Coordinates of C-alpha atoms in Angstrom, one line a residue:
X1 CA -0.2 -0.2 -0.2
X2 CA 1.3 3.3 -0.6
X3 CA 1.0 6.4 1.6
X4 CA -2.0 8.6 2.0
X5 CA -4.1 5.4 1.3
X6 CA -6.7 3.6 3.6
X7 CA -7.8 0.4 2.8
X8 CA -10.4 -2.0 5.0
X9 CA -10.3 -5.8 4.3
X10 CA -12.9 -8.2 5.4
X11 CA -12.5 -11.4 4.8
X12 CA -13.9 -15.1 6.3
X13 CA -11.5 -17.8 4.1
X14 CA -8.7 -18.7 6.7
X15 CA -6.2 -18.1 3.4
X16 CA -7.6 -14.7 3.2
X17 CA -7.1 -13.8 7.0
X18 CA -3.8 -14.9 6.6
X19 CA -3.3 -12.2 3.8
X20 CA -4.8 -9.6 6.2
X21 CA -2.3 -9.6 8.8
X22 CA 0.3 -8.0 5.9
X23 CA -2.0 -4.9 5.5
X24 CA -3.0 -2.0 7.8
X25 CA -6.6 -2.4 9.3
X26 CA -8.9 0.1 8.2
X27 CA -12.2 0.4 8.9
X28 CA -14.2 2.6 6.5
X29 CA -17.4 2.1 5.1
X30 CA -17.9 -0.1 1.9
X31 CA -19.2 1.8 -0.6
X32 CA -20.9 0.1 -3.8
X33 CA -19.0 0.7 -7.2
X34 CA -22.2 1.2 -9.2
X35 CA -21.6 5.2 -9.0
X36 CA -23.6 5.7 -5.8
X37 CA -21.7 5.1 -3.0
X38 CA -23.4 4.3 0.5
X39 CA -22.3 5.5 3.8
X40 CA -20.7 8.7 2.8
X41 CA -21.8 11.9 4.7
X42 CA -22.8 14.6 2.3
X43 CA -20.3 17.6 2.0
X44 CA -21.4 21.0 1.2
X45 CA -19.0 23.6 -0.1
X46 CA -19.0 27.2 -1.0
X47 CA -16.2 26.3 -3.8
X48 CA -17.2 25.6 -7.4
X49 CA -18.0 22.7 -8.9
X50 CA -15.8 20.6 -11.0
X51 CA -15.5 17.3 -13.3
X52 CA -13.5 14.0 -13.0
X53 CA -12.5 11.1 -15.0
X54 CA -11.4 7.8 -13.5
X55 CA -9.4 4.5 -15.1
X56 CA -7.8 1.5 -13.7
X57 CA -5.8 -1.4 -14.0
X58 CA -6.2 -4.9 -12.6
X59 CA -4.4 -8.1 -12.6
X60 CA -4.6 -11.2 -10.9
X61 CA -2.1 -12.5 -8.2
X62 CA -1.4 -16.0 -6.3
X63 CA 0.4 -15.1 -3.2
X64 CA 2.0 -18.0 -0.7
X65 CA 1.3 -16.9 2.8
X66 CA 3.1 -18.7 5.8
X67 CA 1.2 -18.9 9.1
X68 CA 3.4 -18.6 12.2
X69 CA 2.5 -19.3 16.3
X70 CA 5.1 -18.6 19.1
X71 CA 5.5 -19.8 22.6
X72 CA 7.3 -18.6 25.6
X73 CA 8.4 -20.5 28.7
X74 CA 10.1 -19.3 31.6
X75 CA 12.4 -21.5 33.9
X76 CA 12.4 -21.2 37.0
X77 CA 8.8 -19.4 36.5
X78 CA 9.3 -18.8 40.5
X79 CA 12.3 -17.3 42.3
X80 CA 12.1 -17.3 46.3
X81 CA 15.1 -14.8 47.3
X82 CA 16.4 -12.9 50.5
X83 CA 16.8 -9.1 50.2
X84 CA 19.9 -8.7 48.6
X85 CA 19.9 -11.9 46.7
X86 CA 19.8 -12.2 42.5
X87 CA 18.2 -14.9 40.7
X88 CA 18.5 -16.2 37.1
X89 CA 15.7 -17.6 34.8
X90 CA 16.0 -19.1 31.3
X91 CA 13.6 -17.9 28.6
X92 CA 12.6 -20.2 26.0
X93 CA 11.1 -18.7 22.6
X94 CA 9.8 -21.2 20.1
X95 CA 8.4 -19.6 16.7
X96 CA 6.7 -22.4 14.5
X97 CA 6.2 -22.0 10.8
X98 CA 2.9 -24.0 9.4
X99 CA 2.0 -25.0 5.9
X100 CA 1.9 -22.1 3.6
X101 CA -1.6 -21.1 2.4
X102 CA -2.5 -19.7 -1.2
X103 CA -4.2 -16.3 -1.1
X104 CA -5.8 -14.7 -4.2
X105 CA -6.1 -11.3 -4.9
X106 CA -6.3 -8.5 -7.5
X107 CA -3.9 -5.6 -7.5
X108 CA -3.8 -2.3 -9.6
X109 CA -3.9 1.1 -9.5
X110 CA -7.0 3.7 -10.0
X111 CA -6.3 6.9 -11.5
X112 CA -8.5 10.0 -11.2
X113 CA -8.1 13.3 -13.3
X114 CA -9.5 16.6 -12.2
X115 CA -10.8 17.8 -15.3
X116 CA -12.1 21.2 -13.9
X117 CA -10.7 24.3 -12.5
X118 CA -11.7 23.9 -8.8
X119 CA -9.7 21.2 -6.4
X120 CA -12.0 17.9 -5.6
X121 CA -13.8 17.7 -2.0
X122 CA -14.3 14.5 -0.3
X123 CA -12.2 12.6 -2.7
X124 CA -13.1 8.9 -2.2
X125 CA -12.4 5.5 -4.0
X126 CA -14.1 2.4 -3.8
X127 CA -12.7 -0.9 -5.2
X128 CA -14.9 -4.1 -5.7
X129 CA -14.2 -7.8 -6.7
X130 CA -17.2 -9.1 -8.8
X131 CA -17.8 -12.6 -9.9
X132 CA -20.2 -14.0 -12.4
X133 CA -21.0 -18.0 -12.6
X134 CA -22.0 -20.1 -15.7
X135 CA -22.5 -16.3 -17.7
X136 CA -24.7 -15.2 -14.9
X137 CA -25.0 -11.9 -13.7
X138 CA -22.1 -9.8 -12.1
X139 CA -22.3 -9.8 -8.2
X140 CA -20.1 -8.1 -5.6
X141 CA -17.6 -10.9 -4.1
X142 CA -18.4 -10.4 -0.3
X143 CA -15.7 -9.1 1.9
X144 CA -13.5 -8.7 -1.2
X145 CA -13.8 -4.6 -1.1
X146 CA -11.4 -1.7 -0.3
X147 CA -12.0 1.9 0.4
X148 CA -9.1 4.6 -0.2
X149 CA -9.4 8.1 1.3
X150 CA -6.5 9.9 -0.2
X151 CA -4.8 12.4 2.3
X152 CA -4.9 15.5 0.0
X153 CA -7.5 16.5 -2.8
X154 CA -6.7 17.1 -6.3
X155 CA -6.6 20.6 -7.5
X156 CA -7.6 21.6 -10.9
X157 CA -6.3 20.3 -13.7
X158 CA -4.2 18.0 -11.5
X159 CA -4.2 13.7 -11.8
X160 CA -3.5 11.1 -9.0
X161 CA -3.0 7.2 -9.4
X162 CA -3.7 5.0 -6.2
X163 CA -2.9 1.5 -5.8
X164 CA -5.0 -0.9 -4.3
X165 CA -4.3 -4.8 -3.5
X166 CA -7.9 -7.0 -2.8
X167 CA -7.4 -10.4 -1.4
X168 CA -10.6 -12.9 -1.7
X169 CA -12.1 -15.8 -1.6
X170 CA -12.3 -17.7 -4.9
X171 CA -15.8 -19.0 -6.3
X172 CA -15.8 -22.2 -8.3
X173 CA -16.3 -21.9 -12.3
X174 CA -16.5 -18.2 -11.7
X175 CA -15.1 -15.2 -13.9
X176 CA -14.1 -12.1 -12.3
X177 CA -13.8 -8.1 -12.8
X178 CA -12.9 -5.5 -10.7
X179 CA -14.9 -2.2 -10.4
X180 CA -13.7 1.4 -8.9
X181 CA -16.1 3.8 -8.0
X182 CA -14.8 7.3 -7.6
X183 CA -16.9 10.0 -6.1
X184 CA -16.7 13.6 -4.6
X185 CA -19.0 15.9 -3.4
X186 CA -18.7 19.3 -5.4
X187 CA -19.2 17.0 -8.9
X188 CA -20.8 19.7 -11.2
X189 CA -24.5 18.7 -11.6
X190 CA -24.2 17.0 -8.0
X191 CA -22.9 19.5 -5.7
X192 CA -23.7 17.9 -1.9
X193 CA -23.8 14.3 -3.0
X194 CA -20.9 11.9 -3.4
X195 CA -21.0 11.2 -7.2
X196 CA -18.4 10.2 -10.0
X197 CA -17.4 8.1 -12.4
X198 CA -16.6 4.0 -12.2
X199 CA -14.5 2.2 -14.5
X200 CA -14.3 -2.0 -14.9
X201 CA -11.6 -4.3 -15.7
X202 CA -11.9 -8.2 -16.3
X203 CA -8.9 -10.2 -15.0
X204 CA -8.3 -13.7 -14.4
X205 CA -7.2 -15.8 -11.4
X206 CA -3.3 -16.4 -11.3
X207 CA -2.0 -20.3 -11.8
X208 CA 1.5 -19.6 -10.4
X209 CA 2.7 -17.8 -7.3
X210 CA 3.7 -14.3 -8.0
X211 CA 4.7 -13.5 -4.3
X212 CA 5.5 -14.7 -0.7
X213 CA 4.8 -13.2 2.4
X214 CA 6.3 -14.1 5.7
X215 CA 8.6 -16.7 4.6
X216 CA 10.8 -15.0 7.2
X217 CA 9.6 -13.5 10.2
X218 CA 11.0 -10.8 13.2
X219 CA 10.8 -11.5 16.9
X220 CA 11.0 -9.1 19.5
X221 CA 11.2 -9.7 23.1
X222 CA 10.4 -6.9 26.0
X223 CA 13.6 -8.3 27.6
X224 CA 15.8 -6.5 24.9
X225 CA 16.6 -9.8 22.4
X226 CA 15.8 -9.9 18.9
X227 CA 15.6 -12.8 16.5
X228 CA 14.8 -13.8 12.6
X229 CA 13.3 -17.0 12.1
X230 CA 13.4 -18.5 8.7
X231 CA 11.7 -21.7 9.7
X232 CA 10.7 -23.2 12.9
X233 CA 13.2 -22.6 15.7
X234 CA 13.9 -22.2 19.3
X235 CA 15.9 -19.4 20.9
X236 CA 17.0 -19.0 24.6
X237 CA 18.5 -16.4 26.8
X238 CA 18.7 -15.3 30.3
X239 CA 17.1 -12.7 32.5
X240 CA 18.7 -11.7 36.0
X241 CA 16.3 -10.3 38.9
X242 CA 16.9 -8.5 42.0
X243 CA 15.3 -8.2 45.6
X244 CA 13.9 -6.1 46.5
X245 CA 13.9 -4.4 43.0
X246 CA 12.1 -7.1 41.0
X247 CA 10.0 -8.4 43.6
X248 CA 6.4 -9.3 42.3
X249 CA 5.2 -10.9 38.8
X250 CA 7.7 -9.9 36.2
X251 CA 5.9 -10.4 32.7
X252 CA 7.5 -10.2 29.5
X253 CA 6.2 -10.7 26.2
X254 CA 7.8 -12.1 22.5
X255 CA 6.2 -10.7 19.7
X256 CA 6.1 -11.6 15.6
X257 CA 6.5 -8.2 14.0
X258 CA 5.2 -8.9 11.0
X259 CA 2.0 -10.8 12.4
X260 CA 1.7 -9.0 16.0
X261 CA 1.3 -12.7 17.1
X262 CA 2.6 -12.5 20.8
X263 CA 3.8 -15.1 24.1
X264 CA 4.0 -14.2 27.7
X265 CA 5.8 -15.7 30.2
X266 CA 5.9 -14.5 33.9
X267 CA 8.6 -14.9 36.8
X268 CA 7.5 -14.7 40.0
X269 CA 9.6 -13.3 42.4
X270 CA 9.0 -13.6 46.2
X271 CA 11.5 -11.6 48.3
X272 CA 12.2 -12.6 52.3
X273 CA 13.7 -11.1 55.0
X274 CA 15.4 -12.7 57.9
X275 CA 13.2 -11.7 61.1
X276 CA 15.4 -10.1 63.9
X277 CA 13.4 -9.7 67.4
X278 CA 14.7 -8.7 70.3
X279 CA 14.2 -7.7 74.1
X280 CA 15.9 -5.3 76.2
X281 CA 15.9 -5.5 80.2
X282 CA 17.9 -2.8 82.0
X283 CA 18.9 -1.7 85.6
X284 CA 21.3 0.8 87.6
X285 CA 22.3 1.7 90.8
X286 CA 21.1 4.6 92.6
X287 CA 23.6 6.3 95.0
X288 CA 21.7 9.0 97.4
X289 CA 23.8 12.1 98.2
X290 CA 23.0 13.4 101.3
X291 CA 23.3 17.3 102.8
X292 CA 22.1 18.7 105.8
X293 CA 20.7 22.2 106.7
X294 CA 20.7 23.5 110.3
X295 CA 18.5 26.2 111.1
X296 CA 17.2 28.1 114.0
X297 CA 15.2 31.0 114.4
X298 CA 17.7 32.6 117.1
X299 CA 20.4 34.4 115.2
X300 CA 21.8 36.2 118.3
X301 CA 20.7 36.9 121.7
X302 CA 21.3 38.9 124.7
X303 CA 21.6 36.9 128.3
X304 CA 23.0 38.1 131.5
X305 CA 26.0 37.1 133.1
X306 CA 25.6 33.4 134.7
X307 CA 22.3 33.0 132.8
X308 CA 21.5 29.9 131.0
X309 CA 19.4 30.7 127.4
X310 CA 17.6 27.8 125.7
X311 CA 17.8 27.9 122.0
X312 CA 15.6 25.7 119.7
X313 CA 17.1 24.2 116.6
X314 CA 16.0 22.0 113.6
X315 CA 18.3 19.8 111.4
X316 CA 16.5 18.9 107.5
X317 CA 18.0 16.3 105.9
X318 CA 18.0 16.1 102.0
X319 CA 19.0 13.4 99.5
X320 CA 19.9 13.7 95.6
X321 CA 20.1 10.5 93.7
X322 CA 22.9 10.2 91.4
X323 CA 22.2 7.3 89.1
X324 CA 24.9 5.3 87.3
X325 CA 26.1 1.8 86.5
X326 CA 23.5 1.5 83.9
X327 CA 23.5 -2.1 82.2
X328 CA 21.2 -3.4 79.3
X329 CA 20.7 -6.7 78.6
X330 CA 18.3 -9.0 76.6
X331 CA 17.9 -11.7 74.3
X332 CA 18.1 -11.5 70.3
X333 CA 16.1 -14.3 68.0
X334 CA 16.9 -14.4 64.4
X335 CA 14.2 -16.6 62.5
X336 CA 14.7 -17.6 58.9
X337 CA 11.1 -17.5 57.4
X338 CA 11.8 -18.1 53.8
X339 CA 11.8 -21.7 52.1
X340 CA 15.5 -22.1 51.6
X341 CA 18.4 -22.1 54.0
X342 CA 20.0 -18.6 55.2
X343 CA 23.9 -18.0 56.1
X344 CA 24.2 -15.7 58.7
X345 CA 27.9 -14.2 59.0
X346 CA 27.0 -12.5 62.5
X347 CA 25.1 -11.0 65.1
X348 CA 25.9 -7.9 66.8
X349 CA 23.8 -5.5 69.1
X350 CA 24.4 -1.8 69.3
X351 CA 22.8 0.9 71.7
X352 CA 22.5 4.1 69.6
X353 CA 24.7 6.1 69.2
X354 CA 27.4 3.7 68.7
X355 CA 28.0 1.7 71.8
X356 CA 28.6 -1.9 71.1
X357 CA 27.1 -4.9 73.2
X358 CA 28.7 -7.9 74.1
X359 CA 26.5 -10.7 71.9
X360 CA 26.9 -14.5 72.8
X361 CA 25.1 -17.1 70.6
X362 CA 25.9 -20.2 73.0
X363 CA 27.3 -23.0 70.7
X364 CA 27.0 -21.2 67.7
X365 CA 30.4 -20.3 65.5
X366 CA 29.8 -18.3 62.9
X367 CA 29.0 -18.2 59.8
X368 CA 25.7 -20.4 60.7
X369 CA 23.1 -21.8 58.4
X370 CA 19.5 -21.6 59.6
X371 CA 17.1 -23.6 57.9
X372 CA 13.4 -22.9 57.2
X373 CA 11.5 -21.7 60.2
X374 CA 14.9 -22.4 62.7
X375 CA 15.7 -19.8 65.2
X376 CA 19.0 -18.6 66.3
X377 CA 18.7 -17.5 70.0
X378 CA 21.7 -15.1 71.3
X379 CA 22.1 -12.9 74.3
X380 CA 23.6 -9.7 74.8
X381 CA 24.7 -7.2 77.6
X382 CA 26.7 -4.2 78.2
X383 CA 27.5 -0.9 80.3
X384 CA 25.6 2.5 79.1
X385 CA 27.1 5.9 80.2
X386 CA 23.9 7.3 81.2
X387 CA 20.2 6.7 81.6
X388 CA 19.3 8.2 78.2
X389 CA 16.8 6.9 76.3
X390 CA 18.0 5.4 73.4
X391 CA 17.2 2.5 70.5
X392 CA 18.7 -0.6 70.9
X393 CA 19.6 -2.4 67.6
X394 CA 20.3 -6.0 66.6
X395 CA 21.8 -6.7 63.4
X396 CA 22.2 -9.8 61.6
X397 CA 24.3 -9.8 58.5
X398 CA 23.1 -12.5 55.9
X399 CA 25.3 -13.8 53.1
X400 CA 24.0 -12.9 49.8
X401 CA 23.7 -15.2 46.7
X402 CA 23.7 -15.1 43.0
X403 CA 21.5 -18.1 41.8
X404 CA 22.3 -19.3 38.0
X405 CA 19.0 -20.4 36.2
X406 CA 20.0 -24.0 37.1
X407 CA 19.6 -23.0 40.7
X408 CA 23.3 -23.2 41.6
X409 CA 24.5 -20.1 44.1
X410 CA 27.3 -18.1 43.8
X411 CA 28.0 -16.1 47.3
X412 CA 27.9 -12.4 46.6
X413 CA 27.6 -9.6 49.1
X414 CA 25.5 -9.2 52.3
X415 CA 22.6 -7.6 53.7
X416 CA 21.9 -6.4 57.2
X417 CA 18.8 -7.3 59.0
X418 CA 17.8 -5.4 61.9
X419 CA 15.3 -5.3 65.0
X420 CA 15.1 -2.8 67.6
X421 CA 13.7 -2.2 71.1
X422 CA 13.6 1.0 73.2
X423 CA 16.1 1.5 75.9
X424 CA 14.5 2.8 79.3
X425 CA 14.5 2.7 82.6
X426 CA 12.3 2.3 85.6
X427 CA 13.1 1.8 89.4
X428 CA 16.9 1.3 90.2
X429 CA 18.0 -2.2 90.8
X430 CA 20.3 -1.2 93.7
X431 CA 20.4 1.6 96.0
X432 CA 23.1 2.9 97.9
X433 CA 23.3 5.2 101.3
X434 CA 19.4 5.4 101.5
X435 CA 19.4 6.1 105.0
X436 CA 21.9 8.3 107.2
X437 CA 22.7 8.2 111.0
X438 CA 22.3 12.1 112.4
X439 CA 24.3 13.4 115.2
X440 CA 24.5 17.1 117.0
X441 CA 28.1 17.8 118.5
X442 CA 26.2 19.4 121.5
X443 CA 23.1 17.4 121.5
X444 CA 24.1 14.2 120.5
X445 CA 22.4 11.3 118.5
X446 CA 19.4 13.1 116.7
X447 CA 18.3 10.0 114.9
X448 CA 18.0 8.1 111.4
X449 CA 16.7 9.6 108.1
X450 CA 16.0 7.5 104.9
X451 CA 14.9 8.8 101.4
X452 CA 11.6 7.4 102.1
X453 CA 10.7 9.3 105.0
X454 CA 11.6 12.8 103.1
X455 CA 11.0 15.5 104.0
X456 CA 11.6 15.1 107.8
X457 CA 13.1 17.5 110.4
X458 CA 15.1 16.8 113.8
X459 CA 14.1 19.6 116.1
X460 CA 15.7 19.9 119.2
X461 CA 17.2 22.5 121.8
X462 CA 20.2 23.4 123.6
X463 CA 20.8 25.1 126.2
X464 CA 23.7 27.9 126.2
X465 CA 25.6 29.6 128.9
X466 CA 26.1 30.6 131.7
X467 CA 28.6 33.0 130.3
X468 CA 30.4 34.1 133.5
X469 CA 32.2 37.2 131.4
X470 CA 30.6 40.0 129.7
X471 CA 31.1 40.3 126.1
X472 CA 30.0 38.6 122.7
X473 CA 30.6 34.7 122.7
X474 CA 30.0 32.5 119.6
X475 CA 27.5 29.7 120.4
X476 CA 28.8 27.2 117.6
X477 CA 27.0 24.0 117.4
X478 CA 27.5 21.3 114.2
X479 CA 24.8 18.3 112.9
X480 CA 26.6 15.7 110.8
X481 CA 25.8 12.4 109.1
X482 CA 27.2 9.5 108.1
X483 CA 25.3 7.3 105.4
X484 CA 24.5 3.6 106.1
X485 CA 26.5 2.2 103.4
X486 CA 29.5 4.0 102.4
X487 CA 30.1 5.6 105.4
X488 CA 30.2 9.1 103.8
X489 CA 29.9 12.3 105.7
X490 CA 28.4 15.7 106.1
X491 CA 27.8 18.2 108.3
X492 CA 26.2 21.9 108.7
X493 CA 26.6 24.3 111.7
X494 CA 24.9 27.2 113.1
X495 CA 26.6 30.1 115.0
X496 CA 24.3 32.0 117.7
X497 CA 26.0 35.4 118.7
X498 CA 25.4 35.8 122.3
X499 CA 26.0 39.0 123.9
X500 CA 26.4 39.4 127.9
X501 CA 25.9 42.8 128.6
X502 CA 28.8 44.2 130.6
X503 CA 27.9 46.9 133.0
X504 CA 27.5 47.0 136.9
X505 CA 27.5 44.0 138.9
X506 CA 24.6 44.8 141.0
X507 CA 20.9 44.6 141.2
X508 CA 17.8 47.3 141.4
X509 CA 14.0 46.8 142.2
X510 CA 11.3 46.4 140.3
X511 CA 10.1 49.5 141.6
X512 CA 13.3 51.3 139.9
X513 CA 12.9 49.6 136.6
X514 CA 9.0 50.3 136.0
X515 CA 9.4 54.2 136.5
X516 CA 12.7 54.2 134.2
X517 CA 11.5 52.9 131.1
X518 CA 11.1 54.9 127.8
X519 CA 7.8 56.2 129.2
X520 CA 9.3 57.5 132.6
X521 CA 8.4 59.3 134.5
X522 CA 12.2 59.0 135.9
X523 CA 14.9 58.9 134.0
X524 CA 15.1 56.5 131.2
X525 CA 17.7 53.6 131.7
X526 CA 18.9 52.2 128.4
X527 CA 18.7 48.8 129.5
X528 CA 15.0 48.4 128.5
X529 CA 16.3 49.2 125.1
X530 CA 18.0 45.4 125.0
X531 CA 14.4 43.7 125.1
X532 CA 13.2 43.1 121.6
X533 CA 11.1 46.1 121.6
X534 CA 11.6 47.7 124.8
X535 CA 8.8 48.3 127.4
X536 CA 6.4 47.3 124.6
X537 CA 8.1 43.6 124.5
X538 CA 4.8 41.4 124.7
X539 CA 5.1 39.7 128.1
X540 CA 4.6 36.1 127.1
X541 CA 1.0 35.5 125.7
X542 CA -0.2 37.3 128.2
X543 CA -1.7 40.2 126.0
X544 CA 0.4 42.9 128.3
X545 CA 3.8 44.6 127.6
X546 CA 6.6 44.3 129.8
X547 CA 6.0 47.5 131.3
X548 CA 2.2 46.8 131.9
X549 CA 2.9 43.5 133.8
X550 CA 5.0 45.3 135.9
X551 CA 2.6 48.0 136.8
X552 CA -0.3 45.7 137.2
X553 CA -1.0 45.6 141.1
X554 CA -1.2 42.1 142.2
X555 CA -4.8 42.7 143.7
X556 CA -5.9 40.0 145.9
X557 CA -2.5 38.3 146.0
X558 CA -2.7 37.5 142.6
X559 CA 0.2 34.9 142.4
X560 CA 0.8 35.5 138.7
X561 CA 1.8 39.2 138.9
X562 CA 3.5 39.0 142.2
X563 CA 5.8 36.6 140.0
X564 CA 5.9 38.8 136.9
X565 CA 7.0 41.9 138.6
X566 CA 10.2 40.4 140.2
X567 CA 11.1 38.3 137.0
X568 CA 10.9 41.1 134.9
X569 CA 13.1 43.2 137.2
X570 CA 15.5 40.3 137.4
X571 CA 16.0 39.9 134.2
X572 CA 16.6 43.7 133.5
X573 CA 18.9 43.4 136.1
X574 CA 20.7 40.7 134.2
X575 CA 20.8 42.8 131.1
X576 CA 22.1 45.7 133.2
X577 CA 25.0 43.7 134.0
X578 CA 24.4 41.9 137.2
X579 CA 25.4 38.3 137.7
X580 CA 22.5 36.2 137.8
X581 CA 24.2 32.8 138.2
X582 CA 22.8 32.7 142.0
X583 CA 19.1 32.7 140.6
X584 CA 19.4 31.6 137.1
X585 CA 17.6 28.4 138.1
X586 CA 15.1 30.5 139.7
X587 CA 14.6 32.8 136.8
X588 CA 14.3 29.9 134.6
X589 CA 11.7 28.3 136.4
X590 CA 9.8 31.4 136.7
X591 CA 9.4 31.4 132.8
X592 CA 8.3 28.1 132.8
X593 CA 5.3 29.0 135.3
X594 CA 4.7 32.3 133.6
X595 CA 4.4 30.8 130.1
X596 CA 1.9 27.9 131.7
X597 CA -0.5 30.4 132.9
X598 CA -0.4 33.5 130.9
X599 CA -2.8 33.0 128.2
X600 CA -5.8 32.5 130.8
X601 CA -6.7 35.8 132.8
X602 CA -8.9 33.8 134.9
X603 CA -6.2 31.1 136.0
X604 CA -3.7 33.8 136.4
X605 CA -5.7 35.1 139.2
X606 CA -6.7 31.9 140.9
X607 CA -3.6 30.3 141.0
X608 CA -3.9 28.0 144.3
X609 CA -2.4 25.4 146.3
X610 CA 1.2 24.2 145.7
X611 CA 1.3 25.9 142.7
X612 CA 0.9 29.3 144.2
X613 CA 3.4 28.5 147.0
X614 CA 5.7 27.6 144.2
X615 CA 4.9 31.1 142.4
X616 CA 5.5 33.1 145.6
X617 CA 8.3 31.2 146.9
X618 CA 10.3 32.2 143.4
X619 CA 9.0 36.1 143.5
X620 CA 10.5 36.2 146.9
X621 CA 13.9 34.5 146.1
X622 CA 13.8 37.1 142.8
X623 CA 13.0 39.8 145.4
X624 CA 15.8 38.9 147.9
X625 CA 18.0 39.3 144.5
X626 CA 16.8 42.4 143.1
X627 CA 17.1 44.2 146.7
X628 CA 20.5 42.9 146.9
X629 CA 20.1 40.6 149.8
X630 CA 21.1 37.7 147.4
X631 CA 23.8 37.9 144.7
X632 CA 25.9 40.8 143.9
X633 CA 24.2 43.3 145.7
X634 CA 22.0 46.4 145.6
X635 CA 22.8 49.3 143.5
X636 CA 23.1 52.8 144.5
X637 CA 20.0 54.3 143.3

């Protein structure tokens, strides 16, 4: 066929179908050759009408057509590989040439001449084979037709010849002719309707072969192979597949170029991976580091010479955990799920980042072979620098192989398969120095503190004095601890600055003191300023100030105020410089009694019995001290 022509071949006989394989498959409507084509769509044009003529040639041909079939197989058709492995399959392509088939056809060309001055429109040529039996009327031979639609139209005065070739099935005792009908849609006198001339030529069947088709064919393979077959034959080639790149069904096709017959083969590649599973168990040691904080509400105090003062202390232990000796251990299980053996080169374990851990696979010397579904059990352990949460990765290295088409393996590289577990830490396996023994160098043993008891405080009091010389004295004491496991020690101290007033070692009466405060009426004695708030300092919890307590008359023999007056005076005498060592215990006992009864006004006025007698006895002793009958003696007012 020449470029620019479209031919439609429709045949029923096997020989004719064989012939079709050498032609392009066209699908235009077959028109009759009577000059009245059917199936055309009227074309209307604004151009001027033109006229055409047509003539043709026709020669009978006999072609020897060779039928071909093709087969393709793959061996092995299934490959089971580990990731990183390769496998080779052999493909066999067989092209089989059958017995030749004679095919009759008529061929020639149709020449069209545009005898007008305007171009043709919708130029179409329908060529039809007709036959007659025993001198009867000619009739169309079914399926023996072709429609030609040129790519370009003929200009005014132009001519064109169009080849055709129509195969057909013969009819017994028939004679043949070939008719070509040419139509355009702008024929003068028929504008808008396909119309035109027809030409008929008689022809006879060829008695000798005039040509051969597909005596030799070419085969193209999607795997890149190509062969030429001139007779039945077989070609083989090999193709290599890799995991995971070629996992799945790998279909390929061999095609006879001339007939488009094809054969497919598929190699199914299944890729396997070693299963690496692992556990991670951790342990660490927590060592407790202890500190002590010794505290008191008293930083400084003023006490008379010869007097003792009780200072309240508290010691607060604190513990800080320091974690170390971190370790991880666990099991590594490598399983071969594949239907073939796996050769393991090694099993290693690493705590990310780059902390190698010792792996033991008892009784195993690498390389080791695992059969299908066989497991390799290993264990690992190692030290870690800290308790950071990190991944723990076990790696099993597999020997990769490349299989040839017969299944024989050749060792190639190696592929690593991994499994991981998180390394995290819970409670410590061991705890060191959970408890301490606490002592005070002035008090003695305070007790034991353990981390599960915190927060915990030791409270206690120490009596300082008597100091016999005036001036400032540092009352220093230290609390210490010793841990129960390692014997680690620590301490904290507290210093109270004790001021022992320097002044005349003599005493003044309570009457003197209640008149010489900052409120008068007598001249101010600055000794009052040694109290925290002077004369306004609260007197225990009585609701009265020191001055108010001294000025409250002991109506009805009120033992509380009788003692309060003398206690306050004795204390002020000591602050002024008098040595109170002779009555220090009485002053201390007076403070205890006054503190016990200070918060209940009714009780203060109803102290009876032995308690009242003690109140009065101490008051009398302190009165003797304040008036110089006891102790250093009375001052000159």
